[in-house]
PDB file of C-alpha atoms in Angstrom:
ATOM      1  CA  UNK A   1       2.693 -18.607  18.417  1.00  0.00           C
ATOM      2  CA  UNK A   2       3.413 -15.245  17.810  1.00  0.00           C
ATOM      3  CA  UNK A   3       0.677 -12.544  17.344  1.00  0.00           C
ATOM      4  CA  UNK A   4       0.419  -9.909  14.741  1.00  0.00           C
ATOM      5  CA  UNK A   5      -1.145  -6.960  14.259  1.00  0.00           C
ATOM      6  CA  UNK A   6      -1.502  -5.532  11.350  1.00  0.00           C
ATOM      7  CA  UNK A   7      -2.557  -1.479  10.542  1.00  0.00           C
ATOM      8  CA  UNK A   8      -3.358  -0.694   6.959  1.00  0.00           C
ATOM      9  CA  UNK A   9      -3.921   2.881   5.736  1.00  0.00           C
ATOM     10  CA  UNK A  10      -4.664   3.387   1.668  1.00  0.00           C
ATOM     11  CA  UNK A  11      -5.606   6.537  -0.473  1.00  0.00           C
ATOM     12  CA  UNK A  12      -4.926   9.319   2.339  1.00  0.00           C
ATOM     13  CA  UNK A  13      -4.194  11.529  -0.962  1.00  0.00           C
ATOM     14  CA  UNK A  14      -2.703  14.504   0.779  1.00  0.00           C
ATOM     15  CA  UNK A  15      -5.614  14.984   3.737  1.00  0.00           C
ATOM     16  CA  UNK A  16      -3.110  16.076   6.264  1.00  0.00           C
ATOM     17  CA  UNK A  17      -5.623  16.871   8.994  1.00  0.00           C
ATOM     18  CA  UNK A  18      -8.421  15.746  10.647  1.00  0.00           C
ATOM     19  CA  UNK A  19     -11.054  15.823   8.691  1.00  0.00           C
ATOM     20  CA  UNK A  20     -15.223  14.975   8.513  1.00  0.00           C
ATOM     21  CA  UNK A  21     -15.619  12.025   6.591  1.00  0.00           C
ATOM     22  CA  UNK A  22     -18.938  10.111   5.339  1.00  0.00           C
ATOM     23  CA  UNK A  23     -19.573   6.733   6.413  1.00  0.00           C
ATOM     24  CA  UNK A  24     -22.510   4.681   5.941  1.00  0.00           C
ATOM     25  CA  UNK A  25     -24.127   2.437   9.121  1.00  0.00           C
ATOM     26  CA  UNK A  26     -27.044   0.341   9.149  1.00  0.00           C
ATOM     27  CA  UNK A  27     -28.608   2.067   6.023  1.00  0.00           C
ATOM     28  CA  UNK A  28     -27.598   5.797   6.923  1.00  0.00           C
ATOM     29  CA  UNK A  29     -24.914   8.364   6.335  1.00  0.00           C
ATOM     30  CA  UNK A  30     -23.175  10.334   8.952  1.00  0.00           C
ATOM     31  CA  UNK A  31     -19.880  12.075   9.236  1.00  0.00           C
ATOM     32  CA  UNK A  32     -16.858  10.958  11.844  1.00  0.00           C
ATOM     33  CA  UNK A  33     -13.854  12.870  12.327  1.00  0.00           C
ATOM     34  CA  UNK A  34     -11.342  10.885  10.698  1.00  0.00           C
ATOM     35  CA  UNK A  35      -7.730  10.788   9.145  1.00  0.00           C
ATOM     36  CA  UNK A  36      -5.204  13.400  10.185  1.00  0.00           C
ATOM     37  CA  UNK A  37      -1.413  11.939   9.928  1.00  0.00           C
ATOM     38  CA  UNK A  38      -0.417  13.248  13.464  1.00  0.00           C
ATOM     39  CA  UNK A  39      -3.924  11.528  14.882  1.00  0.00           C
ATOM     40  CA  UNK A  40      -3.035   8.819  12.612  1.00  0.00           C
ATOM     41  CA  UNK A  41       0.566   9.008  14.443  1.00  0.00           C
ATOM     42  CA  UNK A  42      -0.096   8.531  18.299  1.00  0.00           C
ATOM     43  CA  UNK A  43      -2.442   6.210  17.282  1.00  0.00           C
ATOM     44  CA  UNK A  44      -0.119   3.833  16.067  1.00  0.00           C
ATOM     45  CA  UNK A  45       2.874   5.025  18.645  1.00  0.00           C
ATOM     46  CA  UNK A  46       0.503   3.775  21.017  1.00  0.00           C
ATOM     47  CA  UNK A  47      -0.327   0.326  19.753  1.00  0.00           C
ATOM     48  CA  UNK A  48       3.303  -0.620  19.403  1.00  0.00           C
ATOM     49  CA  UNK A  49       3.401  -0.005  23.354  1.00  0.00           C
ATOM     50  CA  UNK A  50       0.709  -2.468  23.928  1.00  0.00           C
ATOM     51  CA  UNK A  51       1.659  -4.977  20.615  1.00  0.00           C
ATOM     52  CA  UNK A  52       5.070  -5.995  20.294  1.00  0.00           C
ATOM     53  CA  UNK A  53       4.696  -7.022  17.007  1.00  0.00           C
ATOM     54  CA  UNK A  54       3.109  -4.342  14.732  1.00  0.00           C
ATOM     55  CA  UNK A  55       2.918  -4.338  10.418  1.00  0.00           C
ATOM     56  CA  UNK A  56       2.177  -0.504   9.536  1.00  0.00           C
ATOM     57  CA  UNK A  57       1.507  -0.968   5.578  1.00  0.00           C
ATOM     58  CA  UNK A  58       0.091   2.044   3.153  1.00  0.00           C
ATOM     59  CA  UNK A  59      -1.434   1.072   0.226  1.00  0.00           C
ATOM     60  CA  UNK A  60      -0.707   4.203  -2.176  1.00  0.00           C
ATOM     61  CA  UNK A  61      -1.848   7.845  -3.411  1.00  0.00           C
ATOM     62  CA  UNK A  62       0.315   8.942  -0.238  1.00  0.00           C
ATOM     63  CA  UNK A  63       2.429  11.466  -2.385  1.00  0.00           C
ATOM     64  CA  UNK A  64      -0.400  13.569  -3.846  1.00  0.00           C
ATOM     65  CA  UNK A  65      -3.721  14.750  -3.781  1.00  0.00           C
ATOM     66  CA  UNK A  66      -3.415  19.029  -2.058  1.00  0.00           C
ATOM     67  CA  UNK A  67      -1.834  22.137  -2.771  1.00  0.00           C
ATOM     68  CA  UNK A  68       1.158  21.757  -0.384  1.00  0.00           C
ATOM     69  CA  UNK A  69       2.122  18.067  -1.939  1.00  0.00           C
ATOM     70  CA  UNK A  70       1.529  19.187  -5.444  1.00  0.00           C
ATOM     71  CA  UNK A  71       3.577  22.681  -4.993  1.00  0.00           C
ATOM     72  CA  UNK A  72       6.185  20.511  -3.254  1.00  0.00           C
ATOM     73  CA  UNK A  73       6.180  17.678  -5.827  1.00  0.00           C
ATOM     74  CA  UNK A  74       5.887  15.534  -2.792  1.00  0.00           C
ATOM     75  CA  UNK A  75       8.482  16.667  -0.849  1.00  0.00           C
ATOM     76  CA  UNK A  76       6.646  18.306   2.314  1.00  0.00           C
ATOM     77  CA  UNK A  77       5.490  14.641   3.080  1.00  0.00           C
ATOM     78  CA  UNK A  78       9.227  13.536   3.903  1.00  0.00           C
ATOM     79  CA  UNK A  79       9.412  14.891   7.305  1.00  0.00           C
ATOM     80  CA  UNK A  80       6.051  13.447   8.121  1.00  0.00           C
ATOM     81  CA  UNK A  81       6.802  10.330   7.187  1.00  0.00           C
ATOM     82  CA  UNK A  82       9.624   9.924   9.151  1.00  0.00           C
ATOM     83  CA  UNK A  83       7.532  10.265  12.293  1.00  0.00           C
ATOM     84  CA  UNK A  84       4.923   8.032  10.890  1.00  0.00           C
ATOM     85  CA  UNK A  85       6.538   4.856  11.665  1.00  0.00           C
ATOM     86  CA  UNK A  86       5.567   3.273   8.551  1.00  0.00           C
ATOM     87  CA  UNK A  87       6.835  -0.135   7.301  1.00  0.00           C
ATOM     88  CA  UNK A  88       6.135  -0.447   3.857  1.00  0.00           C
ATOM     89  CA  UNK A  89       4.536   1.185   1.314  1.00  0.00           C
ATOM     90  CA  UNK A  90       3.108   0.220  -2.447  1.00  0.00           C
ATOM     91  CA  UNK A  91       2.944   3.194  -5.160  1.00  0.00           C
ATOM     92  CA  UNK A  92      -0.258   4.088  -6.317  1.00  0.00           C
ATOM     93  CA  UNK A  93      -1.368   5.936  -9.612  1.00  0.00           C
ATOM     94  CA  UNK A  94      -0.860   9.166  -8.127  1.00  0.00           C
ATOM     95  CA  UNK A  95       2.368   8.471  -6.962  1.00  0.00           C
ATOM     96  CA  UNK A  96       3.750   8.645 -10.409  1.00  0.00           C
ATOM     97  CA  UNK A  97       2.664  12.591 -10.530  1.00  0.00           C
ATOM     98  CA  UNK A  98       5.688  13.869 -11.012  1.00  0.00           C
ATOM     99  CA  UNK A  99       7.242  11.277 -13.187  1.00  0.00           C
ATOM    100  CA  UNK A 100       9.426   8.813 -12.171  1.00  0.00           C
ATOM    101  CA  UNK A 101      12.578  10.449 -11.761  1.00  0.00           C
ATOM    102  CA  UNK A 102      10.928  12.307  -8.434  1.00  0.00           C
ATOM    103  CA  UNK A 103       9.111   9.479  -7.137  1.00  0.00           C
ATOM    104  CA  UNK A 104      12.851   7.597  -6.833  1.00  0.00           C
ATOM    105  CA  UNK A 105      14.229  11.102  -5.698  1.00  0.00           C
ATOM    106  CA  UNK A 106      11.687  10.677  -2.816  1.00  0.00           C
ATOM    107  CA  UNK A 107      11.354   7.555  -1.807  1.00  0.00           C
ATOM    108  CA  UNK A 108      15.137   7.675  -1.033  1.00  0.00           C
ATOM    109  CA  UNK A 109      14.490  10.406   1.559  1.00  0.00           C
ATOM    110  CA  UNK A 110      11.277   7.782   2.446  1.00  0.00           C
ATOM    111  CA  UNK A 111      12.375   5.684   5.820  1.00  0.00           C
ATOM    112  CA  UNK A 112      10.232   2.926   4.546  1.00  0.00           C
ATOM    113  CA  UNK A 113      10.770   0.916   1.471  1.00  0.00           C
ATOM    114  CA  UNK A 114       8.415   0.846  -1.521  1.00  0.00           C
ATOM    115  CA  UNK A 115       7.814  -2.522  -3.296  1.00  0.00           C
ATOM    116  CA  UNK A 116       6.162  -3.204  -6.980  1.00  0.00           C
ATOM    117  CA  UNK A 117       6.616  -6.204  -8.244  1.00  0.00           C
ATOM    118  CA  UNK A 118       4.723  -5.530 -11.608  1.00  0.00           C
ATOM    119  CA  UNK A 119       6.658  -2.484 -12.271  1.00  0.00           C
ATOM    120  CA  UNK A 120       9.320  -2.376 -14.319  1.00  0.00           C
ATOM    121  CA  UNK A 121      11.277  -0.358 -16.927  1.00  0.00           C
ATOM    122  CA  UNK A 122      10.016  -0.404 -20.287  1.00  0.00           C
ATOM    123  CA  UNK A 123      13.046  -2.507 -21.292  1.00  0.00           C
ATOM    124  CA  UNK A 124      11.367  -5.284 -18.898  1.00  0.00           C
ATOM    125  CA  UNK A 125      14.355  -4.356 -16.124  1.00  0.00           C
ATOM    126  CA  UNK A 126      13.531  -4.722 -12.841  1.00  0.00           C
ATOM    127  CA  UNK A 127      13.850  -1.229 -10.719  1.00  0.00           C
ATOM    128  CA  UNK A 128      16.611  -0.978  -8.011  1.00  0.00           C
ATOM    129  CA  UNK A 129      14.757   1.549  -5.837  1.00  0.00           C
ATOM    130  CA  UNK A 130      11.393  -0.279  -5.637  1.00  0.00           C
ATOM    131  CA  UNK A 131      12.146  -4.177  -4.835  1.00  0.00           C
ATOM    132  CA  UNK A 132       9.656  -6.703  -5.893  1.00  0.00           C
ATOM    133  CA  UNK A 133       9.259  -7.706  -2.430  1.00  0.00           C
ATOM    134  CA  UNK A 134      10.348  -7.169   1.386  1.00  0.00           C
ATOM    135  CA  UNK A 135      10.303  -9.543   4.410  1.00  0.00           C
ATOM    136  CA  UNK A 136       9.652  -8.772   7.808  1.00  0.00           C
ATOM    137  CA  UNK A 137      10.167 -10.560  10.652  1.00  0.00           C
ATOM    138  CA  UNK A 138       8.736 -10.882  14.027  1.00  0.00           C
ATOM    139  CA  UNK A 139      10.334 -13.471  16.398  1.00  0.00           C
ATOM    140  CA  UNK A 140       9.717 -16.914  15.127  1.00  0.00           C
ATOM    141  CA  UNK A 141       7.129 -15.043  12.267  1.00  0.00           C
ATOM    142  CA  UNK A 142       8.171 -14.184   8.884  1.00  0.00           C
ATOM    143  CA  UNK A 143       6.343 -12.621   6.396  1.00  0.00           C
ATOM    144  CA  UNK A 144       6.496 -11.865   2.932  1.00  0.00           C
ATOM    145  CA  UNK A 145       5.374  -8.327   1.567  1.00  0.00           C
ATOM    146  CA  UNK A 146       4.934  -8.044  -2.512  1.00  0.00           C
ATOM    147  CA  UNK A 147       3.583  -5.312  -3.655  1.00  0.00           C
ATOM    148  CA  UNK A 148       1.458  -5.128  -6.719  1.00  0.00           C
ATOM    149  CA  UNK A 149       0.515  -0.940  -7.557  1.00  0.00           C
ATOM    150  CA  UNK A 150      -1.939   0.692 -10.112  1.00  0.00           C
ATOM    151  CA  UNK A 151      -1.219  -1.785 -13.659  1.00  0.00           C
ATOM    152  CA  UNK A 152      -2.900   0.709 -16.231  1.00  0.00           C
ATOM    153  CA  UNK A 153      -1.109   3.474 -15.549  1.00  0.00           C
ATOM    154  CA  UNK A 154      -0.131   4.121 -18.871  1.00  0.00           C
ATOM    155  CA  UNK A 155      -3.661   3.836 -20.507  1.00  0.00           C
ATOM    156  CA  UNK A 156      -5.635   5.952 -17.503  1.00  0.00           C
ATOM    157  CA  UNK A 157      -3.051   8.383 -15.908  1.00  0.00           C
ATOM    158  CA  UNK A 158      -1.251  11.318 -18.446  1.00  0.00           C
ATOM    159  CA  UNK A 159       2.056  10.196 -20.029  1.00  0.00           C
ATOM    160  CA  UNK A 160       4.155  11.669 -18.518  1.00  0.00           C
ATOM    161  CA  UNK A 161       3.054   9.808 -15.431  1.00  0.00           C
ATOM    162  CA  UNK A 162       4.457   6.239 -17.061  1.00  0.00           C
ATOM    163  CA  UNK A 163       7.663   7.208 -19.062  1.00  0.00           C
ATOM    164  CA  UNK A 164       9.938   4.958 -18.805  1.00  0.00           C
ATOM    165  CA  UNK A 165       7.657   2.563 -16.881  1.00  0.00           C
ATOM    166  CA  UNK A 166       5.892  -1.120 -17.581  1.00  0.00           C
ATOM    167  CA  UNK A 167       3.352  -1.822 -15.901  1.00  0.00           C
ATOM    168  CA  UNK A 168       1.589  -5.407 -15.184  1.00  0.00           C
ATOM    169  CA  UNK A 169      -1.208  -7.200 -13.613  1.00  0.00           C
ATOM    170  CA  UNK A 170       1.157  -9.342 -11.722  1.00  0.00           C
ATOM    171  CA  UNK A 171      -1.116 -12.792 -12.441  1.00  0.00           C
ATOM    172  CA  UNK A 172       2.043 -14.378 -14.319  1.00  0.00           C
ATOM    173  CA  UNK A 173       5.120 -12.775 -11.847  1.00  0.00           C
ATOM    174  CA  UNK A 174       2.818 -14.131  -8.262  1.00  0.00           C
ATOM    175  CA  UNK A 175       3.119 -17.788  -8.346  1.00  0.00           C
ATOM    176  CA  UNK A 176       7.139 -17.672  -9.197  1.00  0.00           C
ATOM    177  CA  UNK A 177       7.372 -15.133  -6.412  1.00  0.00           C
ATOM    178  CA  UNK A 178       5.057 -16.622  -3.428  1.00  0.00           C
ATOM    179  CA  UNK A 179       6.720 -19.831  -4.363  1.00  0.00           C
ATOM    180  CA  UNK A 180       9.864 -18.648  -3.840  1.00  0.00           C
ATOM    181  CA  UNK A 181       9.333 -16.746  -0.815  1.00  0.00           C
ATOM    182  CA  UNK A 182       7.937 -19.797   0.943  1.00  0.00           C
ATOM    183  CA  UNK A 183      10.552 -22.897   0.181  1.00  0.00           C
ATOM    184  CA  UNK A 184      13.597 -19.980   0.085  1.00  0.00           C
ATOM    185  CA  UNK A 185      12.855 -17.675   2.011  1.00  0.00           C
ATOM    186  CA  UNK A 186      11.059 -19.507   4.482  1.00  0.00           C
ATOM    187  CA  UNK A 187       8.048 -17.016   4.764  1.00  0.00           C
ATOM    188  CA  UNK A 188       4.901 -18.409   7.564  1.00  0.00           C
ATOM    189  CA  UNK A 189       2.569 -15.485   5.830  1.00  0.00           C
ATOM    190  CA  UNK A 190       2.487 -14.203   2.141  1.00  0.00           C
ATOM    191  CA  UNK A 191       0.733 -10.503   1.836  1.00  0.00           C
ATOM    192  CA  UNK A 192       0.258  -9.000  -1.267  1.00  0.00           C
ATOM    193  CA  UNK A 193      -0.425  -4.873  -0.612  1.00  0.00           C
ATOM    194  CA  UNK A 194      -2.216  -3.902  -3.430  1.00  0.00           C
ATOM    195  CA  UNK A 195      -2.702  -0.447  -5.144  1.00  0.00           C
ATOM    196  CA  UNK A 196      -5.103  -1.963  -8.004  1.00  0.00           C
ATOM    197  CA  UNK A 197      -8.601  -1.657  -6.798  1.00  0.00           C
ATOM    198  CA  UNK A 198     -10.867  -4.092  -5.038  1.00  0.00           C
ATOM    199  CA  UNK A 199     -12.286  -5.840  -8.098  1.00  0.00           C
ATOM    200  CA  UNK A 200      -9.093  -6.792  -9.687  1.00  0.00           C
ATOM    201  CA  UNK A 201      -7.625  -7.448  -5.908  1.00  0.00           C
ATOM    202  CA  UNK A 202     -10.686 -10.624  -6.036  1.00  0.00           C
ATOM    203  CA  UNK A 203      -9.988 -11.578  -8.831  1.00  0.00           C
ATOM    204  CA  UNK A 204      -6.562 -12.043  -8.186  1.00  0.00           C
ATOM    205  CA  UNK A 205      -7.382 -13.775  -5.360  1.00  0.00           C
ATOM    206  CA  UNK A 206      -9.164 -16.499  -7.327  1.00  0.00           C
ATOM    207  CA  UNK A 207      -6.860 -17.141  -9.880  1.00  0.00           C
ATOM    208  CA  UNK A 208      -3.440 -17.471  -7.654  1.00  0.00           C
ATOM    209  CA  UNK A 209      -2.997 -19.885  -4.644  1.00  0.00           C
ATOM    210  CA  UNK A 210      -0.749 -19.417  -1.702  1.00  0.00           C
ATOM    211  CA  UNK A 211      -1.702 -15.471  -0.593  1.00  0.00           C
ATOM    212  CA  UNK A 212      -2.569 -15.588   3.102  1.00  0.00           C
ATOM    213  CA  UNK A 213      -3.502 -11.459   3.107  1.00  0.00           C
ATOM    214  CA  UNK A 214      -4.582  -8.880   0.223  1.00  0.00           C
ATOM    215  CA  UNK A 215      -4.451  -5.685   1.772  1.00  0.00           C
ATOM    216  CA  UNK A 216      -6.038  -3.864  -1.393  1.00  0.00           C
ATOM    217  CA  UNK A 217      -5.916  -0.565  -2.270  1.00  0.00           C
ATOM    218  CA  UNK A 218      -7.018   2.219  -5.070  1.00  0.00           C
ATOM    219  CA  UNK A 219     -10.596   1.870  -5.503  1.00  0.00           C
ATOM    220  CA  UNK A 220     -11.423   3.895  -2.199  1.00  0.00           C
ATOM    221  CA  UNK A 221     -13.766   0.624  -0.422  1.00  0.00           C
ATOM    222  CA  UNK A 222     -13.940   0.952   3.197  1.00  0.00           C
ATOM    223  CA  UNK A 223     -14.791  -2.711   4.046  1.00  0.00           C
ATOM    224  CA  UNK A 224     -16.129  -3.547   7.439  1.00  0.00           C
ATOM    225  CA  UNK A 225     -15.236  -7.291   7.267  1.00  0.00           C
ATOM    226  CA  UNK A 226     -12.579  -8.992   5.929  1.00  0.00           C
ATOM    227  CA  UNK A 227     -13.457 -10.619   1.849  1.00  0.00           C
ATOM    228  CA  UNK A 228     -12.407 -14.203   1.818  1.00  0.00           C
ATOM    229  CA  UNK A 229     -11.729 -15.553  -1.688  1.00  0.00           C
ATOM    230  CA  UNK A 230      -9.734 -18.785  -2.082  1.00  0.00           C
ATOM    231  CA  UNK A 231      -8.599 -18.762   1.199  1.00  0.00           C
ATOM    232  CA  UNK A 232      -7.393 -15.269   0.836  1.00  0.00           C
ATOM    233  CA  UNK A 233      -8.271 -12.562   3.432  1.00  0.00           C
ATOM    234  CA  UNK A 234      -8.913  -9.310   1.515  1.00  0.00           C
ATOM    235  CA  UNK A 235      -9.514  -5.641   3.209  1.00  0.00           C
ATOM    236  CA  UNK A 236      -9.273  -2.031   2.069  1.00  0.00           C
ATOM    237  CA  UNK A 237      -9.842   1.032   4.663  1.00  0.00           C
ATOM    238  CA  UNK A 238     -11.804   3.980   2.132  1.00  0.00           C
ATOM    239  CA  UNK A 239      -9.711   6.522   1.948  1.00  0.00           C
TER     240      UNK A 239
END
């Protein structure tokens, strides 16, 4: 049987460096150093080492969020991510910044694929650059990656942030997709990496059958144990 191991960052929002951050333990607050994309960096370097067989997945807001991304529309974040080692990546809200245009203009410089499968044109075409889906495999492991980012968009985010753009909950697209992944493509492990918020990651999780791994983003929870709803594993890392 082969093992996995699976690193999920979500929300890092531009924090570049190493940072104070609040957590809460046992009742009380303190502050950790935490974050920083080159701590972030060896970090992972290191694991692969040690674990063959490593899924690096971020769940959104990575192209936004401090002066040097927004002054750069993004584009000071390429070089970084290229020695992030990063497998796959879901757009969040934020992502959408600098309207869409950009956010393809990047993610083509990106050496990581984005995937969305409830975004679409506004003439209900799917987008080239942003696949519903990836698969990776690992030996005699294959997995299935959809990607599900931020559905309201248009109703919460300014306009120009969704021109051009459709936006779902993905309930309807899921059971077509993890259905097709597992008798076509033959996938052992269906993970949905999710830029829509823990609540509506649950809920998902309780009305569609067949997802093995939510790895939510979006609503900033940093979850200590793993949710399970309907069989579904579902964590999210803060921010």
């Amino acid at each position: 049987m082969t093992e996995l191991t699976i690193i999920q960052q979500n929300d890092t929002h531009g924090q570049l460096q190493t940072h104070p951050e609040l957590f809460w333990r046992n009742g009380s607050p303190s502050y950790r150093r935490a974050g920083g994309f080159a701590r972030i960096a060896a970090f992972v370097n290191k694991l692969r080492l040690d674990a063959p067989n490593v899924l690096f997945a971020d769940g959104g807001d990575l192209l936004h969020g401090t002066g040097p991304l927004l002054l750069s529309q993004g584009e000071v974040m390429i070089p970084l991510l290229r020695a992030m080692s990063i497998d796959v990546c879901v757009p969040g809200n934020w992502d959408f910044a600098y309207g869409f245009q950009q956010l393809k203009s990047l993610s083509k410089a990106l050496p990581f694929p984005l995937t969305a499968l409830n975004l679409t044109s506004d003439s209900g075409d799917r987008i080239p650059m942003i696949p519903p889906y990836i698969l990776k495999e690992y030996k005699d492991l294959k997995i299935g990656i959809i990607g599900l980012t931020y559905p309201y968009v248009h109703e919460t985010m300014p306009g120009s942030f969704s021109e051009g753009l459709s936006f779902s909950l993905g309930v309807s697209e899921l059971p077509d997709m993890i259905s097709a992944l597992r008798t076509a493509e033959h996938a052992d492990l269906i993970i949905v990496l999710s830029h829509m918020g823990l609540p509506l990651d649950a809920k998902l999780a309780s009305q569609v059958d067949g997802i093995d791994l939510i790895l939510s983003g979006h609503s900033h929870d940093r979850i200590a144990q793993p949710i399970v709803q309907n069989g579904c594993l579902i964590i999210q890392s803060g921010s």
